[in-house]
Coordinates of N, CA, C and O in Angstrom, one line a residue:
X71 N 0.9 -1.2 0.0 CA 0.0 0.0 0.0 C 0.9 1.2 0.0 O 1.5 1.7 1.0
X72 N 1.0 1.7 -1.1 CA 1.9 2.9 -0.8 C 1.5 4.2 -0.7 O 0.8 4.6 -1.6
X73 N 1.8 4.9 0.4 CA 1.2 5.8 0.7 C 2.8 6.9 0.9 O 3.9 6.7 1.1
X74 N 2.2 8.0 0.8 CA 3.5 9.2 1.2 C 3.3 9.8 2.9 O 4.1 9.9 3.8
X75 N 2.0 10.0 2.8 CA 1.2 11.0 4.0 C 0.6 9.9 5.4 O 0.3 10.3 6.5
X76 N 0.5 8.6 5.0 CA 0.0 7.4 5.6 C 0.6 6.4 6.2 O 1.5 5.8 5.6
X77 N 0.2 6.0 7.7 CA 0.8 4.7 7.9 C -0.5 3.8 8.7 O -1.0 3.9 9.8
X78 N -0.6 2.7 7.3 CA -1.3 1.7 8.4 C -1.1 1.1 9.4 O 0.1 1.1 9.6
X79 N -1.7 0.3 10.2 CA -0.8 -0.2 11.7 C -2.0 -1.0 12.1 O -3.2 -0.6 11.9
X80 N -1.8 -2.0 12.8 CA -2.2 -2.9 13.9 C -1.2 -2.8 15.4 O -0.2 -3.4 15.8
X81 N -2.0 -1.9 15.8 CA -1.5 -1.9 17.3 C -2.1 -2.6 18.7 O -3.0 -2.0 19.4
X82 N -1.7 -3.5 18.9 CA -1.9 -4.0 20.2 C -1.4 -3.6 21.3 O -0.2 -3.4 21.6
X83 N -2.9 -3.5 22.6 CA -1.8 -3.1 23.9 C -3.0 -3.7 24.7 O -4.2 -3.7 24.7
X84 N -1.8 -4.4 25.5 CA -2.0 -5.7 26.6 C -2.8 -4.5 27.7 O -2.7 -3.3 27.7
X85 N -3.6 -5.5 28.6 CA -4.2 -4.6 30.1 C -2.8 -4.5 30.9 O -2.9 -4.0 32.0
X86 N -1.3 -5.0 30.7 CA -0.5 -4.3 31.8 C 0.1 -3.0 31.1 O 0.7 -2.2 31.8
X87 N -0.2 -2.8 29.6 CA 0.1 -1.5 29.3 C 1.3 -1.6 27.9 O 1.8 -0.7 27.2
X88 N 1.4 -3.0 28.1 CA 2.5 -3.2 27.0 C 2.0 -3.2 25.7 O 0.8 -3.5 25.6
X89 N 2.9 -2.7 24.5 CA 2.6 -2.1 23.2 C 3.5 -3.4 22.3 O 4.6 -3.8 22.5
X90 N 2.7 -3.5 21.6 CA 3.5 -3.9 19.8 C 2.5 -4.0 18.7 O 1.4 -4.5 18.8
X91 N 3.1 -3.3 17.3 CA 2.7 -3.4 16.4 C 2.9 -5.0 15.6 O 4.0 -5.3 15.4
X92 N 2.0 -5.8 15.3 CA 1.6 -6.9 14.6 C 2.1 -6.5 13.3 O 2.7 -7.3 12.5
X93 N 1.6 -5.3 12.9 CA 1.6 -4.8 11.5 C 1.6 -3.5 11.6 O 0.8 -2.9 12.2
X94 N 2.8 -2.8 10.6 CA 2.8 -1.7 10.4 C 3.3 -1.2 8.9 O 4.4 -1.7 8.5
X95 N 2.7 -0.4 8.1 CA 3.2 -0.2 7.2 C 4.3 0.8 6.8 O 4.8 1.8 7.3
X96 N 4.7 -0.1 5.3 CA 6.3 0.9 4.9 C 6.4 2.5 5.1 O 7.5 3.1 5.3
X97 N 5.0 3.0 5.0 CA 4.7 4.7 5.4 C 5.5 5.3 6.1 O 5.9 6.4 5.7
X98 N 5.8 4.4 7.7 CA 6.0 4.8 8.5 C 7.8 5.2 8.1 O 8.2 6.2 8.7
X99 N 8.6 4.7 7.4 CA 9.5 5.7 6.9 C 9.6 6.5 6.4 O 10.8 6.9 6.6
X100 N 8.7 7.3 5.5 CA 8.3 8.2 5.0 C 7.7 9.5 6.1 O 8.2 10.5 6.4
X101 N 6.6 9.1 6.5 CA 5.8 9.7 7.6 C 6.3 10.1 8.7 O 6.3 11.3 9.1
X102 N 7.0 8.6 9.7 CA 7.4 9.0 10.6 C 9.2 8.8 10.9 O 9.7 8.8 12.0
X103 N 9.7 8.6 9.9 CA 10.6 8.6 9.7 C 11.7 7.3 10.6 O 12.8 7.3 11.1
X104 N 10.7 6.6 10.7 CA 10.9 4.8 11.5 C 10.8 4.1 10.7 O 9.9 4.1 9.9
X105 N 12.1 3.0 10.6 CA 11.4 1.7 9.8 C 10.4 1.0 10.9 O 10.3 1.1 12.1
X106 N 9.5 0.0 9.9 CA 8.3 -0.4 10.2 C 9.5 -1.8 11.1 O 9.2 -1.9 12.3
X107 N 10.3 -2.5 10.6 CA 11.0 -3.2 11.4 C 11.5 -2.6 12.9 O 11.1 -3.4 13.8
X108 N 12.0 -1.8 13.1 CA 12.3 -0.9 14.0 C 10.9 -0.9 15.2 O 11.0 -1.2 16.4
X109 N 9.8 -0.7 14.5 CA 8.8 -0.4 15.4 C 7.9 -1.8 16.0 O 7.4 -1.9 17.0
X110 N 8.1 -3.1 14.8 CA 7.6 -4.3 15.4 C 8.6 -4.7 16.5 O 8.3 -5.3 17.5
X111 N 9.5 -4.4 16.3 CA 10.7 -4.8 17.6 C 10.6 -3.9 19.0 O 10.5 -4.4 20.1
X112 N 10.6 -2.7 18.6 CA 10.5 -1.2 20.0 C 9.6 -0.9 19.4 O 10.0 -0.7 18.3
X113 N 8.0 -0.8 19.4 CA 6.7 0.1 19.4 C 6.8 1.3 20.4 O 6.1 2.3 20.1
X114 N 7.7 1.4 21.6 CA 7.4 2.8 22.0 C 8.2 3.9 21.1 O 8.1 5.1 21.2
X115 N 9.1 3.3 20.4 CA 9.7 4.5 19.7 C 8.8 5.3 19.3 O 9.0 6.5 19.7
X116 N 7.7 5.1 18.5 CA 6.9 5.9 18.4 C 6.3 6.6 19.0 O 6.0 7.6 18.5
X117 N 5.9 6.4 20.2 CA 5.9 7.3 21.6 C 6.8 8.8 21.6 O 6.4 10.0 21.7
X118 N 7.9 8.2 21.5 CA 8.9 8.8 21.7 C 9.1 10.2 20.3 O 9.5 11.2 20.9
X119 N 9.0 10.4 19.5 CA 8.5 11.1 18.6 C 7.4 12.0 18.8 O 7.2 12.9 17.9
X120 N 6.7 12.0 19.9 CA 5.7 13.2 20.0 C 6.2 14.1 21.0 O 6.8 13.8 22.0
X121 N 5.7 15.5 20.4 CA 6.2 16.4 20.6 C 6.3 16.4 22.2 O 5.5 15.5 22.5
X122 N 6.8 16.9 23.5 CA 7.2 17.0 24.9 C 5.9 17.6 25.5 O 5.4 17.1 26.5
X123 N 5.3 18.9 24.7 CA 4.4 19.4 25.3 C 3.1 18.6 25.1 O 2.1 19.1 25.5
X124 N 3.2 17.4 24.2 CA 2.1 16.4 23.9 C 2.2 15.1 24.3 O 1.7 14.1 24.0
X125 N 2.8 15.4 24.7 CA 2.7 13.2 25.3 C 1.7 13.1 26.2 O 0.6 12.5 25.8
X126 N 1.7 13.7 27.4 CA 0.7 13.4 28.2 C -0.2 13.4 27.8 O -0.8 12.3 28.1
X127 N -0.8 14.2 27.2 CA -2.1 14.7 26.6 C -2.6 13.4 25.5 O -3.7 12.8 25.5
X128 N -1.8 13.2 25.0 CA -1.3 12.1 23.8 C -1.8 10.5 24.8 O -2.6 9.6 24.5
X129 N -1.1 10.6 25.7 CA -1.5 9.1 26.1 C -2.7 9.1 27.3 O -2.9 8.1 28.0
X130 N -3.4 10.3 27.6 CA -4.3 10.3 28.3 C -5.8 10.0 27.4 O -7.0 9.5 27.6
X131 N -5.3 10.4 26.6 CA -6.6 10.3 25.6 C -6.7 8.9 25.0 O -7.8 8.3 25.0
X132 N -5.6 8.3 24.6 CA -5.3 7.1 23.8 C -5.8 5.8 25.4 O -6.6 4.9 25.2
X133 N -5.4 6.0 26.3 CA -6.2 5.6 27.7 C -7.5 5.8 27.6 O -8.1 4.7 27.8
X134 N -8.2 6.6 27.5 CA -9.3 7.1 27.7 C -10.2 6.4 26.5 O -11.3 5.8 26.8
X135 N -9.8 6.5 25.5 CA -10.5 5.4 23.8 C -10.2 3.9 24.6 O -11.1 3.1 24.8
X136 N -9.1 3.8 25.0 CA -8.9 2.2 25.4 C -10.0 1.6 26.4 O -10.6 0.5 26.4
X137 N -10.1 3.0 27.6 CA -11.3 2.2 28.7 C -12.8 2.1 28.4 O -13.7 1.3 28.8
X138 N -12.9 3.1 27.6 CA -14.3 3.1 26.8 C -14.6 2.6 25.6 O -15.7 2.6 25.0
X139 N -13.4 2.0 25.2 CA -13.6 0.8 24.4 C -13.8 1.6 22.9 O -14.3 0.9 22.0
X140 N -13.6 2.5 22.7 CA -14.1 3.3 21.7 C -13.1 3.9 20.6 O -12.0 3.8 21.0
X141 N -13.2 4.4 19.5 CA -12.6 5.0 18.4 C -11.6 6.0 19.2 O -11.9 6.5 20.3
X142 N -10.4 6.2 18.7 CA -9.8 6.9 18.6 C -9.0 7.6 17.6 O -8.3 7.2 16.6
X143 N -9.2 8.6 18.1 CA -8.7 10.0 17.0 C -8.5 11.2 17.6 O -9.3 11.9 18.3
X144 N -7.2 11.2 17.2 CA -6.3 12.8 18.1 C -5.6 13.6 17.0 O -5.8 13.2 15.9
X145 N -5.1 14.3 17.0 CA -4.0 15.2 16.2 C -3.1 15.8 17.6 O -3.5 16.3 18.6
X146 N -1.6 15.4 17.0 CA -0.9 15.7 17.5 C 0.4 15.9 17.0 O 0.7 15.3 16.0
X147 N 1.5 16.9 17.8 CA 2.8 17.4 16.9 C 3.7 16.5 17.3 O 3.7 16.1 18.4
X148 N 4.6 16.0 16.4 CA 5.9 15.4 16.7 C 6.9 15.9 16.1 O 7.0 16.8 15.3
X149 N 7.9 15.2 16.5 CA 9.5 16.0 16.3 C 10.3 14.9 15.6 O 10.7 13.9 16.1
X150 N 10.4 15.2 14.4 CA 11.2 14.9 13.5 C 12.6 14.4 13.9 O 12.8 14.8 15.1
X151 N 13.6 13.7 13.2 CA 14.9 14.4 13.2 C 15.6 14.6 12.0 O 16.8 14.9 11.9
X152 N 14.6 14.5 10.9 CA 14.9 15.4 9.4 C 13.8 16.1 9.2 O 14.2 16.9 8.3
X153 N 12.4 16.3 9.6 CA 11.5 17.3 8.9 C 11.8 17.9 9.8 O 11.7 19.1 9.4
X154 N 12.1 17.9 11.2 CA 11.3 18.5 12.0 C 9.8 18.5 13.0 O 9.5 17.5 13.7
X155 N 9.3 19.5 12.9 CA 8.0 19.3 14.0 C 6.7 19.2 12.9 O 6.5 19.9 11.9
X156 N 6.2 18.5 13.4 CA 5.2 18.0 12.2 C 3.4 17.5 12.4 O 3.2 17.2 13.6
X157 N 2.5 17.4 11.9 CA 1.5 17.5 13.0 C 1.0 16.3 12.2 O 0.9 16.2 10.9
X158 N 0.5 15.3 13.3 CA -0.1 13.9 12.5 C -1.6 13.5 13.4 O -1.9 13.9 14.5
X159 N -2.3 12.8 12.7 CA -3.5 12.3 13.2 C -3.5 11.1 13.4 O -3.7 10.6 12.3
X160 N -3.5 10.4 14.1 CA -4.3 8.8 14.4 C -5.5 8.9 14.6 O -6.2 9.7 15.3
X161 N -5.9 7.8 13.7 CA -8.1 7.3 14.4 C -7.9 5.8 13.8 O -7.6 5.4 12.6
X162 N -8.1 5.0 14.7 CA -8.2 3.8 14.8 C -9.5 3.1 15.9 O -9.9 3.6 16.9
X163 N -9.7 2.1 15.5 CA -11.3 1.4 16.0 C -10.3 0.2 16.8 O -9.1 0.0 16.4
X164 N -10.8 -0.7 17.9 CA -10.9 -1.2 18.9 C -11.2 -2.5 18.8 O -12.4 -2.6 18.5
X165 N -10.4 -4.1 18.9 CA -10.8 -4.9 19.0 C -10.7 -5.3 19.8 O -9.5 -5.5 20.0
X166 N -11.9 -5.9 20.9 CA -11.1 -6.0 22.2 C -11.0 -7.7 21.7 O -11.7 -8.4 21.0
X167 N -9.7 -8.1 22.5 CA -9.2 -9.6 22.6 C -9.0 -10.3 24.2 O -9.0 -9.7 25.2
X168 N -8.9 -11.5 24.1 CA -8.8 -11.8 25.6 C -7.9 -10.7 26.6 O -8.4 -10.1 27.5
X169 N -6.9 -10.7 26.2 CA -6.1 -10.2 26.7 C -5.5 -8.8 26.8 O -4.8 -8.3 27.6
X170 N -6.2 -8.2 25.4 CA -5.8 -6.9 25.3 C -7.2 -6.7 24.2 O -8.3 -7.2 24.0
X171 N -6.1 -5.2 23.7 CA -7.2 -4.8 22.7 C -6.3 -4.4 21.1 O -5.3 -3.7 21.2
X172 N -6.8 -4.8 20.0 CA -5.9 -4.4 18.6 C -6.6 -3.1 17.8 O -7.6 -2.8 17.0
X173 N -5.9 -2.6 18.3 CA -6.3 -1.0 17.1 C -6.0 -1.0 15.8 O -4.8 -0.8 15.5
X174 N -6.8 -1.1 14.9 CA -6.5 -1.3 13.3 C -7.0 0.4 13.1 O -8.1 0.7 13.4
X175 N -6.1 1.3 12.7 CA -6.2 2.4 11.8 C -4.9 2.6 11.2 O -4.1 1.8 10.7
X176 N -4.8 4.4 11.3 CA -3.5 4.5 10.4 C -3.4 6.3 11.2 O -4.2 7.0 11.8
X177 N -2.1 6.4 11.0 CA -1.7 7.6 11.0 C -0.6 8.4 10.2 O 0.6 8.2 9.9
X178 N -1.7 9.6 9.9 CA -1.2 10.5 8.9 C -0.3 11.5 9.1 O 0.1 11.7 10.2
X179 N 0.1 12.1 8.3 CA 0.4 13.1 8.1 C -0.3 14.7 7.8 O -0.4 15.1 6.7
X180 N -0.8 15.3 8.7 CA -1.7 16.6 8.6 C -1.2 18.2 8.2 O -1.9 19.1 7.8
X181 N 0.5 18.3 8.3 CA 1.0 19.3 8.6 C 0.4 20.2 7.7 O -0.3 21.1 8.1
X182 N 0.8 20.1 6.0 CA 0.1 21.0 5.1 C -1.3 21.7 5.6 O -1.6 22.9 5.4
X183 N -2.2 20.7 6.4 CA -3.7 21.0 6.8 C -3.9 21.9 7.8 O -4.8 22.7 7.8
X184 N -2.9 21.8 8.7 CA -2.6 22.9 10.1 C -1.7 24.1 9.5 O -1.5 25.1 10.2
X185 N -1.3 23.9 8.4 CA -0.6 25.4 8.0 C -1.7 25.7 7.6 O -2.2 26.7 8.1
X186 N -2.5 25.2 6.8 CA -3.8 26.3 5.8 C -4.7 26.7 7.2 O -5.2 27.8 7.5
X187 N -4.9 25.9 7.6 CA -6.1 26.4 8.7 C -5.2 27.4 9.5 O -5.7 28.6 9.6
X188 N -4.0 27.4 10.1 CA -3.0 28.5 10.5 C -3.4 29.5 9.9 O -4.1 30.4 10.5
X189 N -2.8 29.6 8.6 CA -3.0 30.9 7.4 C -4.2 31.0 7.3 O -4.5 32.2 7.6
X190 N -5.2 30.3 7.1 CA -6.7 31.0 7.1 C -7.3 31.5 8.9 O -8.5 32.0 9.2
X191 N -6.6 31.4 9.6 CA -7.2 32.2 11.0 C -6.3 33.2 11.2 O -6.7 34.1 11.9
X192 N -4.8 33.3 10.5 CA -4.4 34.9 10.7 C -4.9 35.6 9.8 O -5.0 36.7 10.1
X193 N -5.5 35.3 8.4 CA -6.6 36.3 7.8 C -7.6 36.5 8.2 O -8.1 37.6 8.1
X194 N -8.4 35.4 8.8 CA -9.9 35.6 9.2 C -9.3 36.4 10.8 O -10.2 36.6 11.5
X195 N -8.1 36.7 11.2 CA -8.0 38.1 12.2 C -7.5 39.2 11.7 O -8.3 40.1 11.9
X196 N -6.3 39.4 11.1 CA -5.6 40.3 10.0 C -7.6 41.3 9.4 O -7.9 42.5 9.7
X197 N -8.2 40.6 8.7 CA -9.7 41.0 8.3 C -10.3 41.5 9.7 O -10.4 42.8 9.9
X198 N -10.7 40.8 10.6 CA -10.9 40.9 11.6 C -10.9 42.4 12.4 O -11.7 43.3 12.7
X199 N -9.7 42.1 12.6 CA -8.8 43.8 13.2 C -9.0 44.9 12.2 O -9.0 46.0 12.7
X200 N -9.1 45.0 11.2 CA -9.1 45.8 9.8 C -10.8 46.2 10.1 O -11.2 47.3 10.4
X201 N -11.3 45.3 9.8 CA -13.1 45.5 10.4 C -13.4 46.0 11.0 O -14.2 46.8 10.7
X202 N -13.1 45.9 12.4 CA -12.8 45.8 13.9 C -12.7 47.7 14.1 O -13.7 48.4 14.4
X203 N -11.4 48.2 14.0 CA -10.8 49.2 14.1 C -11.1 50.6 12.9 O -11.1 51.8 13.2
X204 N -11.3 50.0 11.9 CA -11.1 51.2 10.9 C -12.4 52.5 11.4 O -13.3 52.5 12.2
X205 N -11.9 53.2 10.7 CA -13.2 54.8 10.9 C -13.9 54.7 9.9 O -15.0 55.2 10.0
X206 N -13.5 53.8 8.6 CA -14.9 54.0 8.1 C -15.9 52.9 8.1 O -15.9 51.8 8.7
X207 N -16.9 53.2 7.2 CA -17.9 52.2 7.7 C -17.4 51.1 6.3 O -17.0 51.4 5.2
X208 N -17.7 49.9 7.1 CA -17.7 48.6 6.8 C -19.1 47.7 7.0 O -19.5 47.4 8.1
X209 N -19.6 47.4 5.9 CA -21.0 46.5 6.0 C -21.2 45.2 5.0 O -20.8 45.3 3.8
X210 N -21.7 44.1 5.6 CA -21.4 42.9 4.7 C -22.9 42.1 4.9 O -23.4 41.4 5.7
X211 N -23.5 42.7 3.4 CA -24.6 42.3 3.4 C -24.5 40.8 2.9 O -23.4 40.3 2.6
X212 N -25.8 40.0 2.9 CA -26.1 39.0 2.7 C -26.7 38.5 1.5 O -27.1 39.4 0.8
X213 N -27.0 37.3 0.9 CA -27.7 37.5 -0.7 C -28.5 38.6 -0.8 O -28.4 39.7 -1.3
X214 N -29.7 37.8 0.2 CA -31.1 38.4 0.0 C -30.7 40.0 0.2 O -31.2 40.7 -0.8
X215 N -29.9 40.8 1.0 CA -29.7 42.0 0.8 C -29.7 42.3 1.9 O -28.8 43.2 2.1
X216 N -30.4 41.8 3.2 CA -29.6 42.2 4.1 C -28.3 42.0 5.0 O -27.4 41.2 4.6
X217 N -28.2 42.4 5.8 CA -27.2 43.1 6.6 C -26.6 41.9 7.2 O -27.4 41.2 7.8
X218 N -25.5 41.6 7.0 CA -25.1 40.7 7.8 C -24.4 41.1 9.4 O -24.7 40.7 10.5
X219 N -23.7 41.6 9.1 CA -22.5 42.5 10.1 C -22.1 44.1 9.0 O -22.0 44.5 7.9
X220 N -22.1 44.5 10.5 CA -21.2 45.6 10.2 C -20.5 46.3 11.4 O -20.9 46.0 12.5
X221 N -19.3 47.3 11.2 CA -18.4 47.5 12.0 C -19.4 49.0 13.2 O -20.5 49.5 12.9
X222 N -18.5 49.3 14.5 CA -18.9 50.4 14.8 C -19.1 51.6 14.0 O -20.1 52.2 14.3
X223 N -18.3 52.0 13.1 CA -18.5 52.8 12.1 C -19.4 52.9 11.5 O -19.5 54.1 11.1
X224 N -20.0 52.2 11.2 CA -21.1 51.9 10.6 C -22.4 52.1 11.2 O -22.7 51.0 11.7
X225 N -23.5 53.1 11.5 CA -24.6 53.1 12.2 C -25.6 52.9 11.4 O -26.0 53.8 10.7
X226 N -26.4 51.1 11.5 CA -27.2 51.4 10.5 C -28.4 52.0 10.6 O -29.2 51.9 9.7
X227 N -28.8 53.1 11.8 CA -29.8 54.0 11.6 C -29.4 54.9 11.0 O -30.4 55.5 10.5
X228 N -28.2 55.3 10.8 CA -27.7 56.7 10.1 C -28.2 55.9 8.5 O -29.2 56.3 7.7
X229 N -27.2 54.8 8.3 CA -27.5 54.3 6.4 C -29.2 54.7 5.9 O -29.4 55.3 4.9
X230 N -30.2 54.0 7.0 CA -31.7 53.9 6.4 C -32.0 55.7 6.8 O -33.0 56.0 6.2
X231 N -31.6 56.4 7.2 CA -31.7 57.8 7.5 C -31.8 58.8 6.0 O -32.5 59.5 5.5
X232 N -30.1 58.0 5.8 CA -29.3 58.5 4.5 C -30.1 58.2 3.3 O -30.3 59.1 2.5
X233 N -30.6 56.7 3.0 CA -31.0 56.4 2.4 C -32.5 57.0 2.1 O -32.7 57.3 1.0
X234 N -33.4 57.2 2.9 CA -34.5 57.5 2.8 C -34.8 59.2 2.5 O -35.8 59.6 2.1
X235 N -33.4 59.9 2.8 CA -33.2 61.6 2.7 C -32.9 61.5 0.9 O -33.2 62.4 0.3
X236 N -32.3 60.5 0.2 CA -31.8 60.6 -1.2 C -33.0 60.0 -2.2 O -32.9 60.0 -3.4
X237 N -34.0 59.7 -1.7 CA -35.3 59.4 -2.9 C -36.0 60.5 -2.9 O -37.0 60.7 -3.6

């Protein structure tokens, strides 16, 4: 399955808390920059790769999908040691087995996705502040015609005032 942005995976983890991958795919040297060998042998390596200010967070949640038996899916940053810091998603579903439980999903690669949504919230503030602040009036109507928003500057009793003084 070749994937650039993807790694599929069977992860198992025992009730004393122990990890190994069954199955992991080639992705994961691309993605997370682990051979898939590497990780059936040490599964916490990949642990180990998430960013410092996310682990906890990272394995409280992954706990939390485990006791409730339920889907999981997170986004979180990890630390490269050729891309760098990088932001990936896991969502994998739950089989519970005697002994443990096998997580069949995959985890991606998101980074490109958190830059755009990045860059689309410093414009939708950059606009924002520009809206926000200016002296003059700013109004953003709607199809039908009316008014969606408009700034302080903008008094719409003065506009229907204005309007109604020019017929």
């Amino acid at each position: 399955f070749p994937s650039h942005d993807k790694v599929l995976f069977q992860l198992q983890v025992f009730k004393d808390g122990k990890t190994i991958f069954p199955f992991i795919s080639q992705g994961a040297k691309e993605v997370y920059e682990l051979n898939p060998d590497e990780l059936t042998q040490n599964s916490m390596l990949i642990f180990d790769r998430i960013h410092p200010d996310e682990i906890e967070s990272a394995r409280k949640s992954m706990w939390e999908a485990l006791k409730g038996g339920s889907k999981w899916e997170y986004e979180f940053r990890v630390v490269l040691p050729t891309k760098g810091n990088r932001w990936m998603r896991v969502e994998c579903s739950p089989e519970p087995l005697e002994d443990s439980f096998l997580w069949h999903g995959y985890l991606q690669d998101i980074t490109t996705r958190k830059e755009h949504e990045e860059s689309i919230a410093r414009s939708e503030q950059q606009f924002r502040t520009l809206f926000d602040t200016t002296s003059d009036a700013v109004m953003i109507f709607e199809n039908l015609g009316g008014i969606y928003d408009c700034n302080d500057a903008a008094n719409y009793r003065d506009w229907e005032t204005d309007r109604k003084s020019t017929r």
